mmCIF file with all atom_site columns, C-alpha atoms in Angstrom:
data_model
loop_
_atom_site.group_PDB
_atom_site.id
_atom_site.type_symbol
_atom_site.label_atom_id
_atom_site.label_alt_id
_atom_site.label_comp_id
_atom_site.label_asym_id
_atom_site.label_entity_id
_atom_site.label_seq_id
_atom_site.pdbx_PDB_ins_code
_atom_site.Cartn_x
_atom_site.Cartn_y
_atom_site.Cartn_z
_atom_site.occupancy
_atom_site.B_iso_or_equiv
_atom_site.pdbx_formal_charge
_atom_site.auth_seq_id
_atom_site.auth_comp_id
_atom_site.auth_asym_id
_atom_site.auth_atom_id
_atom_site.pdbx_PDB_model_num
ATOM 1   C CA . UNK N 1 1   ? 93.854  47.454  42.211 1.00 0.00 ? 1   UNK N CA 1
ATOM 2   C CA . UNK N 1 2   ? 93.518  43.330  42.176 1.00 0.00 ? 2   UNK N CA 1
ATOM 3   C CA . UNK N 1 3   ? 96.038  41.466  44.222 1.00 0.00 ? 3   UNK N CA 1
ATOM 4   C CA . UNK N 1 4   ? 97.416  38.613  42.159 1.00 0.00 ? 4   UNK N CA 1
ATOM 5   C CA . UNK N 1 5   ? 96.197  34.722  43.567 1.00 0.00 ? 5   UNK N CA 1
ATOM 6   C CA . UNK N 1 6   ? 98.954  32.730  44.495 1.00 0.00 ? 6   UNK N CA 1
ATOM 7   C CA . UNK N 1 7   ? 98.836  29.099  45.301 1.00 0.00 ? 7   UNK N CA 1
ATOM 8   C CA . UNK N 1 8   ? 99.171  29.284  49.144 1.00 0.00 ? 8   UNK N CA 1
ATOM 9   C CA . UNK N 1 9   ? 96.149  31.942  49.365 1.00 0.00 ? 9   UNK N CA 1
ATOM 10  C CA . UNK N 1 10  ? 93.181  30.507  51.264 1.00 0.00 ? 10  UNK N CA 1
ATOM 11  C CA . UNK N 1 11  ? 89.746  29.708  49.694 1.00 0.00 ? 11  UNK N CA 1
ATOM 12  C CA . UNK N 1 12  ? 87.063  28.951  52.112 1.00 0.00 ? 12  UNK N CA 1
ATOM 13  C CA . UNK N 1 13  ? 83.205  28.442  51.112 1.00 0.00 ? 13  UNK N CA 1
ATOM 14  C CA . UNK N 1 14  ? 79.976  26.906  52.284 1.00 0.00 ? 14  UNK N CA 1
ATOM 15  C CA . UNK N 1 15  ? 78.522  24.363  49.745 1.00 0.00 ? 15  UNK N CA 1
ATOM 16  C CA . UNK N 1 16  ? 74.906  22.271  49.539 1.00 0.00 ? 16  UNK N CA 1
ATOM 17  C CA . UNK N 1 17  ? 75.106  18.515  48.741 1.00 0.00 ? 17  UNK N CA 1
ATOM 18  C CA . UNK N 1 18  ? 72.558  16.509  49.258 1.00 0.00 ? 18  UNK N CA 1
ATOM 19  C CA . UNK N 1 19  ? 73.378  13.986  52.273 1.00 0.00 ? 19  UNK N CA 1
ATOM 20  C CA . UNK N 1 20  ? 73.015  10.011  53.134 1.00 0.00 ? 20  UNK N CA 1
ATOM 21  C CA . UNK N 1 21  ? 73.087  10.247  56.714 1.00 0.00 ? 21  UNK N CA 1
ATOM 22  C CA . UNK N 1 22  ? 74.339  6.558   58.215 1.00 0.00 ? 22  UNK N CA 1
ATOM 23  C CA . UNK N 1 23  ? 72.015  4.392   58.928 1.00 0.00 ? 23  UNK N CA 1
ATOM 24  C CA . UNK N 1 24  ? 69.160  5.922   56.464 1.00 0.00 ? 24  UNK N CA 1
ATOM 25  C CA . UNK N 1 25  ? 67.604  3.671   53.594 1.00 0.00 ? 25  UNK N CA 1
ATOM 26  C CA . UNK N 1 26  ? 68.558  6.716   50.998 1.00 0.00 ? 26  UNK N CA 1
ATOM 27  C CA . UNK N 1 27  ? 69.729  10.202  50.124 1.00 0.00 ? 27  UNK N CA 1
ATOM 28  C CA . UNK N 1 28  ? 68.019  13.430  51.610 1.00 0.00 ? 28  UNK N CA 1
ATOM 29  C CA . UNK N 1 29  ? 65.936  15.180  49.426 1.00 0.00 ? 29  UNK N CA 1
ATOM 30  C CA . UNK N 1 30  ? 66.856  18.368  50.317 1.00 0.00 ? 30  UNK N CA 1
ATOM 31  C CA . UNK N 1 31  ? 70.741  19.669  50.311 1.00 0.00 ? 31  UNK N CA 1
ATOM 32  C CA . UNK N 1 32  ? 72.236  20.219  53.396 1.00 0.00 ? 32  UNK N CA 1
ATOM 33  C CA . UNK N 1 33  ? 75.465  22.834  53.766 1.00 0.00 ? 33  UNK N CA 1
ATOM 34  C CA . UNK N 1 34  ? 79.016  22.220  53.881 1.00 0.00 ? 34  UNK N CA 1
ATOM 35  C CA . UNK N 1 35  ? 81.467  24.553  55.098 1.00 0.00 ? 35  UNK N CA 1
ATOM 36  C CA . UNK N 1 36  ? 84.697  23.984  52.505 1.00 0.00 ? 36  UNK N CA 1
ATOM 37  C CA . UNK N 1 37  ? 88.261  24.914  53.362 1.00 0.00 ? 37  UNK N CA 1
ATOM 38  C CA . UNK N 1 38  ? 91.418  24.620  51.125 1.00 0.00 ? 38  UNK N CA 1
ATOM 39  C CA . UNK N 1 39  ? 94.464  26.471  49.765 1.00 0.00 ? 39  UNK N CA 1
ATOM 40  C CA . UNK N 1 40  ? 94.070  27.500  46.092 1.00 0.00 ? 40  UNK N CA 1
ATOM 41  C CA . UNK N 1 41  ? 96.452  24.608  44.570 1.00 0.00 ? 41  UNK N CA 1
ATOM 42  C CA . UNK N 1 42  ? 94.413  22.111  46.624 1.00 0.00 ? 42  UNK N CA 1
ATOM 43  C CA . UNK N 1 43  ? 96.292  18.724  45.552 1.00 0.00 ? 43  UNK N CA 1
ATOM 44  C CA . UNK N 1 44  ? 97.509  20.477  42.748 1.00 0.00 ? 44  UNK N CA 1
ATOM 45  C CA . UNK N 1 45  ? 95.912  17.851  40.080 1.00 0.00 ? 45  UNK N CA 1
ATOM 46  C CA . UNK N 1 46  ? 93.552  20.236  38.318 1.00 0.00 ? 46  UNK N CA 1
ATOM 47  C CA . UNK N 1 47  ? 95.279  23.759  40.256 1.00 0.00 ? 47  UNK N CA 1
ATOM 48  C CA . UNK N 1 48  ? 96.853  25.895  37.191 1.00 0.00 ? 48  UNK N CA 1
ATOM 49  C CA . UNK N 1 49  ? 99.815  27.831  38.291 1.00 0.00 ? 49  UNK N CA 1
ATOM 50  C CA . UNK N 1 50  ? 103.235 29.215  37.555 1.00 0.00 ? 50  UNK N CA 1
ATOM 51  C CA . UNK N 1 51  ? 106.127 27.019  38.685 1.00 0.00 ? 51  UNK N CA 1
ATOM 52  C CA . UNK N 1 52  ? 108.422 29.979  37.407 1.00 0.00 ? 52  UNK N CA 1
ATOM 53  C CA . UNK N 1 53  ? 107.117 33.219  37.837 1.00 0.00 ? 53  UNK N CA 1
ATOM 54  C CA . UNK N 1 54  ? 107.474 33.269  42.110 1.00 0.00 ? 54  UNK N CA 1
ATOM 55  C CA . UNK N 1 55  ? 105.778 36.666  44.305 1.00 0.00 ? 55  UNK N CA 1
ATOM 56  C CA . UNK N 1 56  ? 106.932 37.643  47.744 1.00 0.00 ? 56  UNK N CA 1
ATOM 57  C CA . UNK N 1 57  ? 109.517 34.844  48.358 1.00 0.00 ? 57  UNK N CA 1
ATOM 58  C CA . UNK N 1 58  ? 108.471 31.858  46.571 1.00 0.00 ? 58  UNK N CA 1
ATOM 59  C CA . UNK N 1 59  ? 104.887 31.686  46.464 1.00 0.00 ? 59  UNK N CA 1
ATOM 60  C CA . UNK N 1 60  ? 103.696 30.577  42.793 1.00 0.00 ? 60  UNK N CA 1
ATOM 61  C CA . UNK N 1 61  ? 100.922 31.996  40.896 1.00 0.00 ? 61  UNK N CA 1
ATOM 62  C CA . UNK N 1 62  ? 97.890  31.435  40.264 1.00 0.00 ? 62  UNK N CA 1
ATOM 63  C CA . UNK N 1 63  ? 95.867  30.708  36.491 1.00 0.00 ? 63  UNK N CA 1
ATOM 64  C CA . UNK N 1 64  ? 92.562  31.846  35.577 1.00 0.00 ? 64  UNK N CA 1
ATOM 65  C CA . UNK N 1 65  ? 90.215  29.058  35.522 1.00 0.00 ? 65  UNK N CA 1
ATOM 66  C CA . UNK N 1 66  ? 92.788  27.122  37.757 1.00 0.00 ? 66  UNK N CA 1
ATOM 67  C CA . UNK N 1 67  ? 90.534  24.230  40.162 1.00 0.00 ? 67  UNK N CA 1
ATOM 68  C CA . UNK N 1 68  ? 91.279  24.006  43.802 1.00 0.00 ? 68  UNK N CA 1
ATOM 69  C CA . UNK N 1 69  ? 89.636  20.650  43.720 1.00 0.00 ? 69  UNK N CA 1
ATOM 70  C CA . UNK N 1 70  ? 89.206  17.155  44.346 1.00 0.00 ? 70  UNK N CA 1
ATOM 71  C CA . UNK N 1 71  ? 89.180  16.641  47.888 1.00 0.00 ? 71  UNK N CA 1
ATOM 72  C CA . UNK N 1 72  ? 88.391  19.827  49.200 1.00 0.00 ? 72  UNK N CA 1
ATOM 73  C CA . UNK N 1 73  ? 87.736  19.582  52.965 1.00 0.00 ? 73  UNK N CA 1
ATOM 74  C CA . UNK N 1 74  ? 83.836  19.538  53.435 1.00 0.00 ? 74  UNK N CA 1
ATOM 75  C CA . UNK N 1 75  ? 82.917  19.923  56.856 1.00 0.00 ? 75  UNK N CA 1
ATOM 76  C CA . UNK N 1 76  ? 79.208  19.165  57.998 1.00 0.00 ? 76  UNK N CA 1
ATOM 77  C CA . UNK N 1 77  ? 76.542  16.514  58.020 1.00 0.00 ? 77  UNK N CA 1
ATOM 78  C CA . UNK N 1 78  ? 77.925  13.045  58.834 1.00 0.00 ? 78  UNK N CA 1
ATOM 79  C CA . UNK N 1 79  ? 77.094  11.178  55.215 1.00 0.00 ? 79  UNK N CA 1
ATOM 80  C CA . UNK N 1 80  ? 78.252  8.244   53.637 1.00 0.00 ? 80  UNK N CA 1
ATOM 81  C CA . UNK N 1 81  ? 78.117  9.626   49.943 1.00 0.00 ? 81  UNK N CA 1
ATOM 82  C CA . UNK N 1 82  ? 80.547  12.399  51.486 1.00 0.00 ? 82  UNK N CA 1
ATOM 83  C CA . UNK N 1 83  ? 83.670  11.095  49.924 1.00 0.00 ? 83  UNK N CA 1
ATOM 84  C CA . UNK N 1 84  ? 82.462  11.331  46.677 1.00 0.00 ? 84  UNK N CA 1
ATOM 85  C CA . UNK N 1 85  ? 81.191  14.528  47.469 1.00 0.00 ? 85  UNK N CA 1
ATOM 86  C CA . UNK N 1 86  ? 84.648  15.459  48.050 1.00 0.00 ? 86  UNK N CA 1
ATOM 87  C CA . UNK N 1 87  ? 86.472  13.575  44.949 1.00 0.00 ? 87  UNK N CA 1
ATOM 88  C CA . UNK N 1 88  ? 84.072  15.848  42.820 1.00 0.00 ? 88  UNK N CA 1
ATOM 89  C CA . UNK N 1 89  ? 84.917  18.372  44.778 1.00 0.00 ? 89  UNK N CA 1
ATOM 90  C CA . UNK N 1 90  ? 85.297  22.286  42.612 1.00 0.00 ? 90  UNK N CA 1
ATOM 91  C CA . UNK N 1 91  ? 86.694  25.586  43.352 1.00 0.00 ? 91  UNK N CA 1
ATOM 92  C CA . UNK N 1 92  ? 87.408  27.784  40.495 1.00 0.00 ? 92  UNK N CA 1
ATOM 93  C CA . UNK N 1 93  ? 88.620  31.015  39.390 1.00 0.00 ? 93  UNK N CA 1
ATOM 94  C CA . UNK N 1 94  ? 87.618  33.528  36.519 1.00 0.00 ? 94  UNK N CA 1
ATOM 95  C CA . UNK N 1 95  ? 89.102  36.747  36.426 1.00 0.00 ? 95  UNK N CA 1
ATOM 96  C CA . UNK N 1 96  ? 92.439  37.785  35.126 1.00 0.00 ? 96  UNK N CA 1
ATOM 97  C CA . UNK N 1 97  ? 93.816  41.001  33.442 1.00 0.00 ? 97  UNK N CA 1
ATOM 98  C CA . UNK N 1 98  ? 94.509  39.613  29.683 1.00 0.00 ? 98  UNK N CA 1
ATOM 99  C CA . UNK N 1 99  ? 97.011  41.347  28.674 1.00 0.00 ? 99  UNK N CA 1
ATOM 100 C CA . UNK N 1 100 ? 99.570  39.689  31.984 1.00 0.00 ? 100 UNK N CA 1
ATOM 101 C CA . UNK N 1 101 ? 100.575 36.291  29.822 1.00 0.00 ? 101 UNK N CA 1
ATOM 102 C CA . UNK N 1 102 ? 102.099 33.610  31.515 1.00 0.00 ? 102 UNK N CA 1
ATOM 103 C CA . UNK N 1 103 ? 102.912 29.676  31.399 1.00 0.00 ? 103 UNK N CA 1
ATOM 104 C CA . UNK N 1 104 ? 101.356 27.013  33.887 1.00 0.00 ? 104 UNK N CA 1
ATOM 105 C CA . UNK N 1 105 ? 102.882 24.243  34.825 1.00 0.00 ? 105 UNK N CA 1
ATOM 106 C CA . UNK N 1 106 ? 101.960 22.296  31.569 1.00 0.00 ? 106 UNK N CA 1
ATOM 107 C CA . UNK N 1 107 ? 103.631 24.844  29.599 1.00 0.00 ? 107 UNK N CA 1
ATOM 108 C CA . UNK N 1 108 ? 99.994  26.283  28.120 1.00 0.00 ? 108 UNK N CA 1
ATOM 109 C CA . UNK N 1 109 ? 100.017 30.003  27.911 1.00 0.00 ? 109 UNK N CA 1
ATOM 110 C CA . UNK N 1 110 ? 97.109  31.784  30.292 1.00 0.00 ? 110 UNK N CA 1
ATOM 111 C CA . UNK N 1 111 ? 96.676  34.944  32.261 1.00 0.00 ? 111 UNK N CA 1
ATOM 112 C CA . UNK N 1 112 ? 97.528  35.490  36.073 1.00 0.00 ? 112 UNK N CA 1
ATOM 113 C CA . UNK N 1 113 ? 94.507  34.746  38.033 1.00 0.00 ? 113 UNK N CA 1
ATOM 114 C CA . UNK N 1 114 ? 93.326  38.544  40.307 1.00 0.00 ? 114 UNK N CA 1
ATOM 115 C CA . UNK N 1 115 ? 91.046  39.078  43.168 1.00 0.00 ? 115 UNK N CA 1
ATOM 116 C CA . UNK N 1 116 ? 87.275  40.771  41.801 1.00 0.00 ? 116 UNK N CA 1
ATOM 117 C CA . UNK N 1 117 ? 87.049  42.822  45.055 1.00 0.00 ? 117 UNK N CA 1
ATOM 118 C CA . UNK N 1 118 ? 90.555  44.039  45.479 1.00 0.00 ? 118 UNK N CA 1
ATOM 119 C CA . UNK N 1 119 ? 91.781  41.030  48.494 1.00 0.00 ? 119 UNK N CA 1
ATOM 120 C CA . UNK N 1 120 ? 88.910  38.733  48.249 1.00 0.00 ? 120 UNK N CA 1
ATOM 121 C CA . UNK N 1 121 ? 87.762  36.723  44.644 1.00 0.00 ? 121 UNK N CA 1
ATOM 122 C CA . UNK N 1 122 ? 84.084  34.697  43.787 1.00 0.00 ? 122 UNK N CA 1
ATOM 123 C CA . UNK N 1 123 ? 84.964  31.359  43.335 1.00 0.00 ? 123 UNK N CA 1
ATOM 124 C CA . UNK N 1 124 ? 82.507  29.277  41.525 1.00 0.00 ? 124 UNK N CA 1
ATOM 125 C CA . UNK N 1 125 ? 82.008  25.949  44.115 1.00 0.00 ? 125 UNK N CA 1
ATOM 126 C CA . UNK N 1 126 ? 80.390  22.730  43.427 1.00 0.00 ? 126 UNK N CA 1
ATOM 127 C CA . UNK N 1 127 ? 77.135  22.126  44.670 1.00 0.00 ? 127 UNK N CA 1
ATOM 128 C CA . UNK N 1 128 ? 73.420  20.495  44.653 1.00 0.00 ? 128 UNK N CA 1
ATOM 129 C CA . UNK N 1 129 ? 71.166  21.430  42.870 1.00 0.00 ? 129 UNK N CA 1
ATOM 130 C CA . UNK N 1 130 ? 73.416  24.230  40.978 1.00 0.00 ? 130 UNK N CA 1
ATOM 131 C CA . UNK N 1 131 ? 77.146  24.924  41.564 1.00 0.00 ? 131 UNK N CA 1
ATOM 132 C CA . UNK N 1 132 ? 77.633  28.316  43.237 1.00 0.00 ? 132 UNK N CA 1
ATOM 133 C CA . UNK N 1 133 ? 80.168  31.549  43.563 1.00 0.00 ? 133 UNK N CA 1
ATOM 134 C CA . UNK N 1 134 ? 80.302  30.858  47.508 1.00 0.00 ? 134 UNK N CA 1
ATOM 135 C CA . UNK N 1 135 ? 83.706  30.439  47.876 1.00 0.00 ? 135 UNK N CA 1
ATOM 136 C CA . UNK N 1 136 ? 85.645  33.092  48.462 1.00 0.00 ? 136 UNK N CA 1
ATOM 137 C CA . UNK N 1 137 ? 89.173  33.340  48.032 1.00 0.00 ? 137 UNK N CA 1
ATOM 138 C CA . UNK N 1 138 ? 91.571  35.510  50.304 1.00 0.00 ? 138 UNK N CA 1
ATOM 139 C CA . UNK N 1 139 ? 94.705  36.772  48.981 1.00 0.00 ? 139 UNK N CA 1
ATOM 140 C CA . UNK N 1 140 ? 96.087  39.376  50.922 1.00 0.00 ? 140 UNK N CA 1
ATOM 141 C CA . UNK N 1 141 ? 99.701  40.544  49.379 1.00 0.00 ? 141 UNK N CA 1
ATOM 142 C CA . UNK N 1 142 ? 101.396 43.111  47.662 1.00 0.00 ? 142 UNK N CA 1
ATOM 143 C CA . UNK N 1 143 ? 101.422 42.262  44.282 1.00 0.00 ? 143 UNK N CA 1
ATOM 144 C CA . UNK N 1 144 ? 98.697  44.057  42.339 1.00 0.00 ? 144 UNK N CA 1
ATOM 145 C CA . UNK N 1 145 ? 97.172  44.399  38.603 1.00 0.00 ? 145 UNK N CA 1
ATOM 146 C CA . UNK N 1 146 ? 94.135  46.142  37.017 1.00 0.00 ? 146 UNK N CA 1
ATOM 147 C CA . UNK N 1 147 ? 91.061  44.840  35.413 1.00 0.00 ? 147 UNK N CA 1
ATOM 148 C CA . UNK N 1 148 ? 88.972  46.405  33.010 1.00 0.00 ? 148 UNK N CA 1
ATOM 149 C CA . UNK N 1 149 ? 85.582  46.453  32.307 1.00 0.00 ? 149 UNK N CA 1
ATOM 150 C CA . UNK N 1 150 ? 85.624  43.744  29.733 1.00 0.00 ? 150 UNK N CA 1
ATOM 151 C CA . UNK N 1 151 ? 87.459  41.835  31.665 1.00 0.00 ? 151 UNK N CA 1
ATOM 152 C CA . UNK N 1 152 ? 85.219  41.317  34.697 1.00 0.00 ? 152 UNK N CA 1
ATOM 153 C CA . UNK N 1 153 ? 82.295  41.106  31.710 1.00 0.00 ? 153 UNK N CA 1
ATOM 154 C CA . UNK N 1 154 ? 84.772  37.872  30.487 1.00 0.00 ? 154 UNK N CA 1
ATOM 155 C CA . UNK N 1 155 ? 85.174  36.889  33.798 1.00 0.00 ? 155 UNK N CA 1
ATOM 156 C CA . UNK N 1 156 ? 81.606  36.347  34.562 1.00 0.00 ? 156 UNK N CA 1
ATOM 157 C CA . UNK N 1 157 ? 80.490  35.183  31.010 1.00 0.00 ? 157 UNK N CA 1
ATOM 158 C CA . UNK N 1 158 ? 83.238  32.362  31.878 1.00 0.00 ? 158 UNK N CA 1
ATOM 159 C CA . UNK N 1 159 ? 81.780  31.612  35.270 1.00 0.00 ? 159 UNK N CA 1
ATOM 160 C CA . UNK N 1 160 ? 78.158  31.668  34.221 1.00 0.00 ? 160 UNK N CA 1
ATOM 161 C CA . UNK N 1 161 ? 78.946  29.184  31.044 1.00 0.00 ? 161 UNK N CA 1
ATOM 162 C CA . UNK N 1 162 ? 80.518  26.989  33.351 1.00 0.00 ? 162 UNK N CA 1
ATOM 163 C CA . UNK N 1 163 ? 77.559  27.142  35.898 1.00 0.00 ? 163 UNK N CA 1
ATOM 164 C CA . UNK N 1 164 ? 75.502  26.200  33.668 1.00 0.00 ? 164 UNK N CA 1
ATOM 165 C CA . UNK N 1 165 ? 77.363  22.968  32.236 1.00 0.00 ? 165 UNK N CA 1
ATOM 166 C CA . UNK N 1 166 ? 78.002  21.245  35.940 1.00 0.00 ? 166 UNK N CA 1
ATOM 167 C CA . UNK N 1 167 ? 74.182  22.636  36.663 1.00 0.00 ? 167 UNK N CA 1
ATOM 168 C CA . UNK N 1 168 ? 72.922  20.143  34.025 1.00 0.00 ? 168 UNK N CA 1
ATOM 169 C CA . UNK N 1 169 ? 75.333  17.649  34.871 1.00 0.00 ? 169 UNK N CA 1
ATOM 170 C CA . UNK N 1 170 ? 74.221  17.622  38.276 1.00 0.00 ? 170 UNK N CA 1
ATOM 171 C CA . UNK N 1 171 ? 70.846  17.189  37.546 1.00 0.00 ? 171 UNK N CA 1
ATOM 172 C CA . UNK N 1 172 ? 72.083  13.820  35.310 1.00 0.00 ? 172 UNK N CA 1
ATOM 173 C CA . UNK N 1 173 ? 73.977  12.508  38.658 1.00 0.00 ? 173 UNK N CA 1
ATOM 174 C CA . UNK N 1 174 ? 70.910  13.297  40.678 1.00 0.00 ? 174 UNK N CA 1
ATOM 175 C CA . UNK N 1 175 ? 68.465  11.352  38.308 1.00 0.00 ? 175 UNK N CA 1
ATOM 176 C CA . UNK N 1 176 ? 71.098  8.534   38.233 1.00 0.00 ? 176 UNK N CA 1
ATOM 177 C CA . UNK N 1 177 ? 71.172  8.708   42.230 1.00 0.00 ? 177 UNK N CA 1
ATOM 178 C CA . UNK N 1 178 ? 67.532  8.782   42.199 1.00 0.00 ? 178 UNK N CA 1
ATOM 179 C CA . UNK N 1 179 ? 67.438  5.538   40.241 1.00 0.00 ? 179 UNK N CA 1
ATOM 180 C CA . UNK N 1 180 ? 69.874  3.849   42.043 1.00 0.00 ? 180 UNK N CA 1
ATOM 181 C CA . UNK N 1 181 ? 68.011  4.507   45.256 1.00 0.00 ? 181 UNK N CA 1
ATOM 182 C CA . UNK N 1 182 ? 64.613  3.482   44.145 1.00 0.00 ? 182 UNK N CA 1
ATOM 183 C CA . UNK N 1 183 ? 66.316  0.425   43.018 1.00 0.00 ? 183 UNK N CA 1
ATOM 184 C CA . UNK N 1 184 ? 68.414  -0.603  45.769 1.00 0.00 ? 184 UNK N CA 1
ATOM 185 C CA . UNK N 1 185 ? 65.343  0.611   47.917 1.00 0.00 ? 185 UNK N CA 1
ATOM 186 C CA . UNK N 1 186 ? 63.612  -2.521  45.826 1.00 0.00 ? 186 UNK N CA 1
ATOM 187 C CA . UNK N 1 187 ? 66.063  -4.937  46.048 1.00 0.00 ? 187 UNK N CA 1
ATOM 188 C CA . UNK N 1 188 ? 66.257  -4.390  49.823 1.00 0.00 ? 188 UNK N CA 1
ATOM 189 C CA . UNK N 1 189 ? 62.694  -5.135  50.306 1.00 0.00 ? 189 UNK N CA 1
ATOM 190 C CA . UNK N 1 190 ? 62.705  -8.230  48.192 1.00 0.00 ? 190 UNK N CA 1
ATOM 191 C CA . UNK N 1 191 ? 65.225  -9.646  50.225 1.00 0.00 ? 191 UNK N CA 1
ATOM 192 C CA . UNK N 1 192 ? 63.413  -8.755  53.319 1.00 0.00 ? 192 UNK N CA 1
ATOM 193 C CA . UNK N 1 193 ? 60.021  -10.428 51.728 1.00 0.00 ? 193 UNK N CA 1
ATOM 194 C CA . UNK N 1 194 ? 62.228  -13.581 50.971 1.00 0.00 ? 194 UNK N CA 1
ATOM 195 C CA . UNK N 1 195 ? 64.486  -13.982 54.497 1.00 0.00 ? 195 UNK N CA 1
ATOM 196 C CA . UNK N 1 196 ? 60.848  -13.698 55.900 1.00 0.00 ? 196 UNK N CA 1
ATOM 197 C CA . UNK N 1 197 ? 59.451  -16.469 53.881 1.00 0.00 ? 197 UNK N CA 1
ATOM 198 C CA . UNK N 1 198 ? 62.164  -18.538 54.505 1.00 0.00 ? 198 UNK N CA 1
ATOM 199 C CA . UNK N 1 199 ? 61.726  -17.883 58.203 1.00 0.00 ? 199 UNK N CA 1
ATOM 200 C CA . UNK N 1 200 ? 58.187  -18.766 58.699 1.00 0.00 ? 200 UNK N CA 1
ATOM 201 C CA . UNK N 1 201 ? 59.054  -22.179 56.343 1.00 0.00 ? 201 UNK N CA 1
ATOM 202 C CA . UNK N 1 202 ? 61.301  -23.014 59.279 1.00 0.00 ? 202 UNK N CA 1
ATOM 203 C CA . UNK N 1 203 ? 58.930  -21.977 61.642 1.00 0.00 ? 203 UNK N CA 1
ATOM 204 C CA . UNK N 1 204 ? 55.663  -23.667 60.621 1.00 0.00 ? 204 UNK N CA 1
ATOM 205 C CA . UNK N 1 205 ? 56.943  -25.910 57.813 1.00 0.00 ? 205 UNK N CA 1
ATOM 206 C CA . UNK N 1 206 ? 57.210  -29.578 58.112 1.00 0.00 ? 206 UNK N CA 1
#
């Protein structure tokens, strides 16, 4: 048996993003981890779940394919680039028993979202290079469905055609950060090279 996700369930994870420590000319080269903490609805902008069907006393439901971000708490390497990190943030959720229909809160029909390993569920997370399934989501409770087969088959296929969509994404925002290093790394020195020429005018000049 699957307990059902609901909305105040915890989802914890441990993420790479590549960092800008303060103080460096540009972005490490190699990711560094995050340790990610959050409730399921997050801020509730991209969350799915069901403001009328309630469990155990009021908590709301859960959506498959329901995102627990932006602005998951990311908690790690000091880095200036860290808030976007965080407005990009992802958590998401893939497996649900099909045949349990239900409404979200923008009145689209979906399926209640269920824990893979009975209490705990994969979440796929954001991340550099490639997003992840390193969160995990904890949903201890008493309200319980089954999943088939096929439906952990969908469940994946879901989560691996997703993976691969941010993957190449990600690898578009890290050429475009690349860029606007190199470029910035440029500018800087030119503007070094001319404060120094303007210096040693001063200094020797006439």
């Amino acid at each position: 048996m699957h307990m059902v996700l609901k909305d105040m369930d915890g989802v914890v994870g441990m993420d790479l993003h590549k960092p800008w420590p303060p103080g460096s000319p540009s972005i490490s080269p190699a990711p560094a981890p995050y340790g990610t903490v959050s409730p399921l609805i997050g801020l509730g902008v991209t969350a799915k779940f069901t403001p009328t069907v309630l469990v155990m006393g009021g908590f709301k439901c859960i959506c498959v394919q329901s995102d627990t971000g932006p602005m998951i708490a990311h908690i790690g390497t000091p880095s200036i680039t860290l808030p976007i990190d965080m407005a990009a943030s992802a958590s998401k959720c893939y497996f649900a028993n099909p045949t349990v229909m239900v409404r979200d809160q923008t009145k689209s029909s979906g399926n209640l979202a269920v824990a893979l390993a009975m209490v705990t569920n994969p979440n796929l997370d954001c991340g550099s290079p490639v997003p992840t399934p390193s969160g995990t989501a904890i949903a201890p409770g008493t309200v319980v469905t089954s999943l088939s087969i096929g439906a952990v088959v969908a469940g994946m296929a879901r989560m691996a055609g997703d993976a691969a969509i941010q993957a190449v994404l990600q690898r578009f925002m890290d050429g475009a950060g690349d860029r606007a290093t190199a470029i910035a790394n440029r500018l800087g020195s030119r503007m070094f090279a001319s404060r120094a020429g303007r210096a040693a005018l001063r200094a020797f000049g006439p």
